[in-house]
């Protein structure tokens, strides 16, 4: 039997990418203030900045763009999307939005009143923003193992039921409209939660009259890990597992720019028609009419097809996660410190361990990301002190426990040979790690500073 997996597709169209010289990259990274967000994509060879909205669509999805129905109301493509969401996720009510944060906005506005608490298994930037914007307070109830990069727990995305019970006891269930449960937790490094944990979380919440809302953005990748790691699921299809995940919830927000294989889009899905009515009332004001939300007809058509395609067989997700694991395992074998287990959407390099000579306030992960770009044109993203920002009260940096460079892998975009080049580049930078120095700000924006901050190398160190 053949043990290797390969992509369940062949390539029909190609998009050229530019290889650059070291000298060109020096000019580019200096021009970008040593911030990979400020690079032009034309100067990037292999772009691992994010897996959001960067997937390659299939020929069937591209064909869908041509037959998308652009009717303002009652679009055929909307009804195709409704059918796809019912079939794959199992929710009756669909509220389409322009992307995931649009769905988070509407959900937060219809359910949260000022002073409420919203527990969740680690925060996500836009999710927490909308909860707070509606007057709620996010409370992290993820298990402690999620914060240890070397802990091998197979389900680091699990909800800590003791933390959740303690919160319910402390503030009372009437102050907790819902729990926000994220599948394959992004900020923990793409780590799944188990079906048993989700089932128990759902039982506890429903006993107290608390709704369970999934962030099902990465439910497919989570389903794959359940199939690999949780007893009783090895013979189920990922399609069956995704359905079961959703069965424990009352609704979900989804950013379709991830699992769903499109470049833009998202939705809020619900079971309760009354709640859906409230959502639709806001939708008209903030996104669009209830049969298109924030999307064009062709976007909805490509999305409906992407949702069907992602679970049509297990081969897609096997190759998607397999490619991430291929890169991660190559790096681990060569002694590169990574967040483990390797996650579903990318590898997270531990910059603090690689660059112990750079103090955290000289931005080791930022420096490592810039160095990796310089070495080979590979673009990753800082996930450390720069992303964490400052404490508004004291004005000092937040000092997160981890300084990471994230290499997020777009779906169906790069080949194994690209992954080999990425691995070689990381190894080269690792070999020369002692020559990598720290950075200092030349421009620091007030909020969400990681997007637009500029830096320069600290050359005259004592
Ligand atoms: C990307 C993402 C979001 C936000 O979705 P957008 O489509 O970028 O607005 C929310 N939650 C998770 C887990 C995500 O990965």
CSV table of C-alpha atoms in Angstrom, one decimal, residues 15-380:
chain,number,residue,atom,x,y,z
A,15,UNK,CA,0.6,32.3,-11.5
A,16,UNK,CA,4.3,33.2,-12.0
A,17,UNK,CA,6.1,34.4,-8.9
A,18,UNK,CA,9.3,36.5,-8.9
A,19,UNK,CA,12.6,35.3,-7.5
A,20,UNK,CA,14.7,38.1,-6.2
A,21,UNK,CA,18.4,38.7,-5.5
A,22,UNK,CA,19.7,39.2,-2.0
A,23,UNK,CA,20.5,42.8,-2.9
A,24,UNK,CA,16.9,43.4,-4.1
A,25,UNK,CA,15.5,42.0,-0.9
A,26,UNK,CA,17.8,44.2,1.2
A,27,UNK,CA,16.3,47.3,-0.5
A,28,UNK,CA,12.8,45.9,-0.1
A,29,UNK,CA,13.0,45.0,3.6
A,30,UNK,CA,14.6,48.3,4.5
A,31,UNK,CA,11.9,50.1,2.5
A,32,UNK,CA,9.3,48.1,4.5
A,33,UNK,CA,10.8,49.2,7.8
A,34,UNK,CA,11.7,45.5,8.6
A,35,UNK,CA,8.0,44.8,8.8
A,36,UNK,CA,6.8,41.9,6.5
A,37,UNK,CA,3.3,43.4,6.4
A,38,UNK,CA,4.7,46.4,4.6
A,39,UNK,CA,6.4,44.4,1.8
A,40,UNK,CA,4.8,44.5,-1.6
A,41,UNK,CA,3.8,41.0,-2.7
A,42,UNK,CA,5.7,41.5,-5.9
A,43,UNK,CA,8.9,41.4,-3.8
A,44,UNK,CA,7.9,38.1,-2.1
A,45,UNK,CA,8.8,34.7,-3.5
A,46,UNK,CA,6.9,32.3,-1.2
A,47,UNK,CA,4.1,34.1,0.7
A,48,UNK,CA,3.3,32.5,4.0
A,49,UNK,CA,2.0,35.7,5.7
A,50,UNK,CA,-1.5,34.2,6.1
A,51,UNK,CA,-3.8,31.3,5.0
A,52,UNK,CA,-6.7,33.7,5.0
A,53,UNK,CA,-8.3,34.4,1.6
A,54,UNK,CA,-5.2,33.0,-0.1
A,55,UNK,CA,-6.6,29.6,-1.1
A,56,UNK,CA,-6.6,28.4,-4.7
A,57,UNK,CA,-10.1,27.7,-6.1
A,58,UNK,CA,-10.9,24.7,-8.2
A,59,UNK,CA,-12.0,24.8,-11.8
A,60,UNK,CA,-15.6,24.0,-10.6
A,61,UNK,CA,-15.5,27.0,-8.3
A,62,UNK,CA,-14.2,29.3,-11.1
A,63,UNK,CA,-16.9,28.0,-13.3
A,64,UNK,CA,-19.3,28.9,-10.5
A,65,UNK,CA,-18.2,32.6,-10.8
A,66,UNK,CA,-19.6,32.6,-14.3
A,67,UNK,CA,-23.0,31.2,-13.4
A,68,UNK,CA,-23.4,33.2,-10.2
A,69,UNK,CA,-26.8,34.9,-10.0
A,70,UNK,CA,-26.5,38.6,-9.3
A,71,UNK,CA,-30.2,39.2,-8.5
A,72,UNK,CA,-30.5,41.8,-5.7
A,73,UNK,CA,-33.1,39.6,-4.0
A,74,UNK,CA,-33.7,35.9,-4.0
A,75,UNK,CA,-30.5,35.0,-5.8
A,76,UNK,CA,-30.2,31.3,-6.9
A,77,UNK,CA,-26.7,31.3,-5.6
A,78,UNK,CA,-27.9,32.3,-2.2
A,79,UNK,CA,-30.2,29.3,-2.1
A,80,UNK,CA,-27.4,27.1,-3.3
A,81,UNK,CA,-25.3,28.4,-0.3
A,82,UNK,CA,-28.2,27.8,2.1
A,83,UNK,CA,-28.4,24.2,0.9
A,84,UNK,CA,-24.6,23.7,1.2
A,85,UNK,CA,-24.6,25.1,4.8
A,86,UNK,CA,-27.6,22.9,5.8
A,87,UNK,CA,-26.0,19.8,4.2
A,88,UNK,CA,-22.4,20.3,5.5
A,89,UNK,CA,-22.8,22.1,8.8
A,90,UNK,CA,-26.4,21.2,9.6
A,91,UNK,CA,-27.7,24.7,10.5
A,92,UNK,CA,-31.1,25.7,9.1
A,93,UNK,CA,-30.8,29.5,9.2
A,94,UNK,CA,-28.1,31.2,7.1
A,95,UNK,CA,-27.1,34.9,7.4
A,96,UNK,CA,-24.5,35.7,4.8
A,97,UNK,CA,-21.8,38.3,5.6
A,98,UNK,CA,-18.8,39.9,3.9
A,99,UNK,CA,-16.4,37.9,6.0
A,100,UNK,CA,-16.1,36.3,9.4
A,101,UNK,CA,-15.9,39.6,11.4
A,102,UNK,CA,-19.2,40.7,9.9
A,103,UNK,CA,-20.9,37.6,11.4
A,104,UNK,CA,-19.1,38.2,14.7
A,105,UNK,CA,-20.4,41.8,14.7
A,106,UNK,CA,-24.0,40.7,14.2
A,107,UNK,CA,-23.9,37.8,16.7
A,108,UNK,CA,-22.4,40.0,19.4
A,109,UNK,CA,-25.0,42.8,18.8
A,110,UNK,CA,-28.0,40.5,19.1
A,111,UNK,CA,-26.9,38.5,22.1
A,112,UNK,CA,-24.6,40.6,24.3
A,113,UNK,CA,-25.8,43.3,26.7
A,114,UNK,CA,-23.3,45.6,28.5
A,115,UNK,CA,-21.8,43.9,31.6
A,116,UNK,CA,-22.1,40.3,30.1
A,117,UNK,CA,-19.3,37.8,30.1
A,118,UNK,CA,-18.3,35.7,27.1
A,119,UNK,CA,-16.2,32.7,27.9
A,120,UNK,CA,-14.0,31.4,25.0
A,121,UNK,CA,-11.2,28.9,24.3
A,122,UNK,CA,-8.5,31.6,23.8
A,123,UNK,CA,-9.3,35.0,22.2
A,124,UNK,CA,-9.2,35.8,18.5
A,125,UNK,CA,-8.5,39.4,17.6
A,126,UNK,CA,-11.7,40.3,15.7
A,127,UNK,CA,-14.0,38.0,17.8
A,128,UNK,CA,-12.9,39.7,21.1
A,129,UNK,CA,-13.1,43.1,19.6
A,130,UNK,CA,-16.8,42.6,18.7
A,131,UNK,CA,-17.6,41.1,22.0
A,132,UNK,CA,-16.1,44.1,23.8
A,133,UNK,CA,-17.6,46.5,21.3
A,134,UNK,CA,-21.0,45.2,22.4
A,135,UNK,CA,-20.2,45.8,26.0
A,136,UNK,CA,-19.2,42.2,26.9
A,137,UNK,CA,-16.1,41.0,28.6
A,138,UNK,CA,-14.1,38.1,27.2
A,139,UNK,CA,-12.9,35.4,29.6
A,140,UNK,CA,-10.4,32.9,28.5
A,141,UNK,CA,-11.3,29.3,29.6
A,142,UNK,CA,-8.9,27.3,27.4
A,143,UNK,CA,-6.8,24.6,29.2
A,144,UNK,CA,-3.4,25.7,30.5
A,145,UNK,CA,-1.5,23.3,28.2
A,146,UNK,CA,-2.4,25.7,25.3
A,147,UNK,CA,0.2,28.2,26.6
A,148,UNK,CA,3.1,25.7,26.7
A,149,UNK,CA,4.7,25.4,23.2
A,150,UNK,CA,6.3,22.1,24.0
A,151,UNK,CA,3.4,20.3,25.7
A,152,UNK,CA,2.3,17.4,23.4
A,153,UNK,CA,-1.4,17.4,24.5
A,154,UNK,CA,-3.3,16.2,21.4
A,155,UNK,CA,-6.2,18.7,22.0
A,156,UNK,CA,-4.7,21.9,23.2
A,157,UNK,CA,-7.8,23.7,22.1
A,158,UNK,CA,-10.0,22.1,24.8
A,159,UNK,CA,-12.2,24.1,27.1
A,160,UNK,CA,-11.2,23.9,30.8
A,161,UNK,CA,-14.5,22.8,32.3
A,162,UNK,CA,-13.3,23.9,35.8
A,163,UNK,CA,-12.5,27.4,34.6
A,164,UNK,CA,-15.9,27.5,32.9
A,165,UNK,CA,-17.8,26.3,36.0
A,166,UNK,CA,-16.0,28.7,38.2
A,167,UNK,CA,-17.0,31.6,35.9
A,168,UNK,CA,-20.7,30.4,36.0
A,169,UNK,CA,-20.6,30.2,39.8
A,170,UNK,CA,-18.9,33.6,40.1
A,171,UNK,CA,-21.0,35.8,37.8
A,172,UNK,CA,-24.2,33.7,37.3
A,173,UNK,CA,-25.5,32.1,34.1
A,174,UNK,CA,-27.8,35.1,33.4
A,175,UNK,CA,-24.7,37.2,32.8
A,176,UNK,CA,-23.4,34.7,30.2
A,177,UNK,CA,-25.4,34.8,27.0
A,178,UNK,CA,-23.2,32.3,25.2
A,179,UNK,CA,-19.9,30.6,25.1
A,180,UNK,CA,-17.7,31.1,22.0
A,181,UNK,CA,-16.0,27.8,21.1
A,182,UNK,CA,-13.4,28.1,18.5
A,183,UNK,CA,-12.5,25.0,16.4
A,184,UNK,CA,-8.8,24.5,15.7
A,185,UNK,CA,-7.7,27.4,17.8
A,186,UNK,CA,-5.9,29.9,15.6
A,187,UNK,CA,-4.0,31.9,18.3
A,188,UNK,CA,-2.9,28.6,20.0
A,189,UNK,CA,-1.2,27.6,16.8
A,190,UNK,CA,-4.0,25.8,15.0
A,191,UNK,CA,-4.7,23.3,17.8
A,192,UNK,CA,-8.0,21.3,17.9
A,193,UNK,CA,-10.5,20.5,20.6
A,194,UNK,CA,-11.8,17.0,21.1
A,195,UNK,CA,-15.4,15.9,20.5
A,196,UNK,CA,-15.6,14.6,24.1
A,197,UNK,CA,-14.6,18.1,25.4
A,198,UNK,CA,-17.1,19.9,23.1
A,199,UNK,CA,-19.9,17.5,24.1
A,200,UNK,CA,-19.2,18.1,27.8
A,201,UNK,CA,-18.9,21.8,27.3
A,202,UNK,CA,-22.2,21.9,25.5
A,203,UNK,CA,-23.9,19.8,28.2
A,204,UNK,CA,-22.6,22.1,30.9
A,205,UNK,CA,-23.7,25.3,29.1
A,206,UNK,CA,-27.1,24.0,28.1
A,207,UNK,CA,-27.8,22.9,31.7
A,208,UNK,CA,-27.3,26.5,32.7
A,209,UNK,CA,-29.3,28.0,29.8
A,210,UNK,CA,-26.1,29.3,28.1
A,211,UNK,CA,-26.0,29.1,24.3
A,212,UNK,CA,-23.1,27.4,22.5
A,213,UNK,CA,-21.8,29.4,19.5
A,214,UNK,CA,-19.0,28.0,17.5
A,215,UNK,CA,-16.3,29.9,15.6
A,216,UNK,CA,-16.4,27.1,13.0
A,217,UNK,CA,-13.9,28.8,10.7
A,218,UNK,CA,-11.5,25.9,11.0
A,219,UNK,CA,-14.0,23.1,11.8
A,220,UNK,CA,-12.7,21.0,8.9
A,221,UNK,CA,-9.1,21.0,10.1
A,222,UNK,CA,-10.4,20.2,13.6
A,223,UNK,CA,-12.4,17.3,12.3
A,224,UNK,CA,-9.3,15.9,10.6
A,225,UNK,CA,-7.4,15.9,13.9
A,226,UNK,CA,-10.3,14.2,15.7
A,227,UNK,CA,-10.2,11.5,13.1
A,228,UNK,CA,-6.5,11.0,13.7
A,229,UNK,CA,-6.4,11.3,17.5
A,230,UNK,CA,-9.7,10.5,19.1
A,231,UNK,CA,-10.9,7.0,19.7
A,232,UNK,CA,-14.1,6.0,17.8
A,233,UNK,CA,-13.6,8.4,15.0
A,234,UNK,CA,-11.0,6.7,12.8
A,235,UNK,CA,-13.6,5.2,10.5
A,236,UNK,CA,-15.8,8.3,10.2
A,237,UNK,CA,-15.5,10.7,7.3
A,238,UNK,CA,-14.6,14.3,8.0
A,239,UNK,CA,-18.0,15.2,6.6
A,240,UNK,CA,-19.6,13.2,9.4
A,241,UNK,CA,-17.3,14.6,12.0
A,242,UNK,CA,-18.0,18.2,11.0
A,243,UNK,CA,-21.7,17.6,11.2
A,244,UNK,CA,-21.3,16.1,14.7
A,245,UNK,CA,-19.1,19.1,15.9
A,246,UNK,CA,-21.9,21.5,14.8
A,247,UNK,CA,-24.6,19.3,16.4
A,248,UNK,CA,-23.5,20.4,19.9
A,249,UNK,CA,-24.0,24.1,19.1
A,250,UNK,CA,-26.8,26.5,18.6
A,251,UNK,CA,-25.0,28.4,15.8
A,252,UNK,CA,-21.7,29.4,14.3
A,253,UNK,CA,-19.8,32.2,12.8
A,254,UNK,CA,-17.5,31.3,9.9
A,255,UNK,CA,-14.8,33.1,8.0
A,256,UNK,CA,-15.0,31.5,4.6
A,257,UNK,CA,-11.5,32.7,3.8
A,258,UNK,CA,-10.1,29.6,5.5
A,259,UNK,CA,-11.6,26.1,5.3
A,260,UNK,CA,-14.2,27.1,2.7
A,261,UNK,CA,-11.7,27.6,-0.1
A,262,UNK,CA,-12.7,31.1,-1.3
A,263,UNK,CA,-10.9,34.4,-1.2
A,264,UNK,CA,-13.7,36.4,0.5
A,265,UNK,CA,-16.9,35.7,2.3
A,266,UNK,CA,-18.4,34.4,5.6
A,267,UNK,CA,-21.6,33.7,7.4
A,268,UNK,CA,-23.6,33.4,10.6
A,269,UNK,CA,-25.6,30.2,10.9
A,270,UNK,CA,-28.2,29.6,13.5
A,271,UNK,CA,-30.8,27.0,14.5
A,272,UNK,CA,-33.4,29.4,16.1
A,273,UNK,CA,-35.5,31.2,13.5
A,274,UNK,CA,-36.4,33.9,15.9
A,275,UNK,CA,-32.7,34.7,16.6
A,276,UNK,CA,-32.1,34.6,12.8
A,277,UNK,CA,-34.8,37.2,12.4
A,278,UNK,CA,-33.0,39.5,14.8
A,279,UNK,CA,-29.8,38.9,13.0
A,280,UNK,CA,-31.4,39.7,9.6
A,281,UNK,CA,-32.7,43.0,10.9
A,282,UNK,CA,-29.2,44.1,11.6
A,283,UNK,CA,-27.8,42.6,8.5
A,284,UNK,CA,-29.7,44.9,6.3
A,285,UNK,CA,-28.1,47.9,8.0
A,286,UNK,CA,-24.5,46.7,8.3
A,287,UNK,CA,-23.9,44.2,5.5
A,288,UNK,CA,-26.7,43.9,2.9
A,289,UNK,CA,-30.1,42.4,2.1
A,290,UNK,CA,-30.7,39.0,3.8
A,291,UNK,CA,-30.1,37.1,0.5
A,292,UNK,CA,-26.6,38.4,-0.2
A,293,UNK,CA,-25.3,39.9,3.0
A,294,UNK,CA,-21.9,41.2,2.0
A,295,UNK,CA,-21.3,39.0,-1.0
A,296,UNK,CA,-21.9,39.1,-4.7
A,297,UNK,CA,-23.9,36.3,-6.3
A,298,UNK,CA,-20.8,34.8,-7.9
A,299,UNK,CA,-19.0,34.9,-4.5
A,300,UNK,CA,-21.9,33.0,-2.9
A,301,UNK,CA,-21.8,30.5,-5.8
A,302,UNK,CA,-18.0,29.9,-5.4
A,303,UNK,CA,-18.5,29.6,-1.7
A,304,UNK,CA,-21.3,27.1,-1.9
A,305,UNK,CA,-19.1,25.0,-4.2
A,306,UNK,CA,-16.1,25.4,-1.9
A,307,UNK,CA,-18.1,24.2,1.1
A,308,UNK,CA,-19.3,21.1,-0.8
A,309,UNK,CA,-15.8,20.4,-2.1
A,310,UNK,CA,-13.9,20.6,1.2
A,311,UNK,CA,-15.8,17.6,2.6
A,312,UNK,CA,-16.5,15.7,-0.7
A,313,UNK,CA,-13.8,13.3,0.4
A,314,UNK,CA,-11.1,13.2,3.1
A,315,UNK,CA,-8.4,13.5,0.5
A,316,UNK,CA,-8.5,17.3,0.5
A,317,UNK,CA,-7.9,17.9,4.2
A,318,UNK,CA,-5.5,15.0,4.4
A,319,UNK,CA,-3.3,16.8,1.8
A,320,UNK,CA,-3.9,20.2,3.4
A,321,UNK,CA,-2.8,19.3,6.9
A,322,UNK,CA,-0.3,16.8,5.5
A,323,UNK,CA,1.6,19.6,3.8
A,324,UNK,CA,1.7,21.7,7.0
A,325,UNK,CA,3.0,18.6,8.9
A,326,UNK,CA,5.6,17.9,6.1
A,327,UNK,CA,7.1,21.3,6.6
A,328,UNK,CA,6.9,21.1,10.4
A,329,UNK,CA,8.5,17.7,10.6
A,330,UNK,CA,11.4,18.7,8.3
A,331,UNK,CA,12.1,21.6,10.6
A,332,UNK,CA,11.7,19.6,13.8
A,333,UNK,CA,14.1,16.9,12.5
A,334,UNK,CA,16.7,19.6,11.9
A,335,UNK,CA,16.3,20.8,15.5
A,336,UNK,CA,14.3,24.0,14.9
A,337,UNK,CA,12.2,24.8,17.9
A,338,UNK,CA,8.4,24.9,17.0
A,339,UNK,CA,5.1,25.0,18.7
A,340,UNK,CA,4.0,21.4,19.1
A,341,UNK,CA,2.0,19.4,18.1
A,342,UNK,CA,2.3,20.9,14.6
A,343,UNK,CA,-1.0,22.8,13.9
A,344,UNK,CA,-3.5,22.7,11.1
A,345,UNK,CA,-2.7,25.8,9.2
A,346,UNK,CA,1.0,26.6,9.7
A,347,UNK,CA,4.2,26.2,11.7
A,348,UNK,CA,5.1,28.5,14.5
A,349,UNK,CA,8.8,29.0,15.0
A,350,UNK,CA,10.0,29.8,18.6
A,351,UNK,CA,12.1,32.9,18.0
A,352,UNK,CA,12.9,33.4,21.7
A,353,UNK,CA,14.8,30.1,21.8
A,354,UNK,CA,16.6,30.7,18.5
A,355,UNK,CA,17.7,34.3,19.4
A,356,UNK,CA,18.3,34.2,23.1
A,357,UNK,CA,20.7,37.1,22.7
A,358,UNK,CA,17.9,39.5,21.6
A,359,UNK,CA,15.9,40.9,24.6
A,360,UNK,CA,12.2,40.7,24.1
A,361,UNK,CA,11.9,44.5,23.8
A,362,UNK,CA,14.2,44.4,20.8
A,363,UNK,CA,11.6,42.2,19.0
A,364,UNK,CA,13.3,38.8,18.4
A,365,UNK,CA,10.4,37.4,16.3
A,366,UNK,CA,10.1,40.5,14.2
A,367,UNK,CA,13.9,40.3,13.6
A,368,UNK,CA,13.7,36.6,12.7
A,369,UNK,CA,10.8,37.2,10.2
A,370,UNK,CA,12.8,40.0,8.5
A,371,UNK,CA,15.9,37.8,8.4
A,372,UNK,CA,14.0,34.9,6.8
A,373,UNK,CA,12.7,37.3,4.1
A,374,UNK,CA,16.2,38.5,3.5
A,375,UNK,CA,17.6,35.0,3.2
A,376,UNK,CA,15.2,33.7,0.6
A,377,UNK,CA,12.1,35.9,-0.1
A,378,UNK,CA,9.9,33.8,2.2
A,379,UNK,CA,7.4,35.9,4.0
A,380,UNK,CA,6.1,35.0,7.5
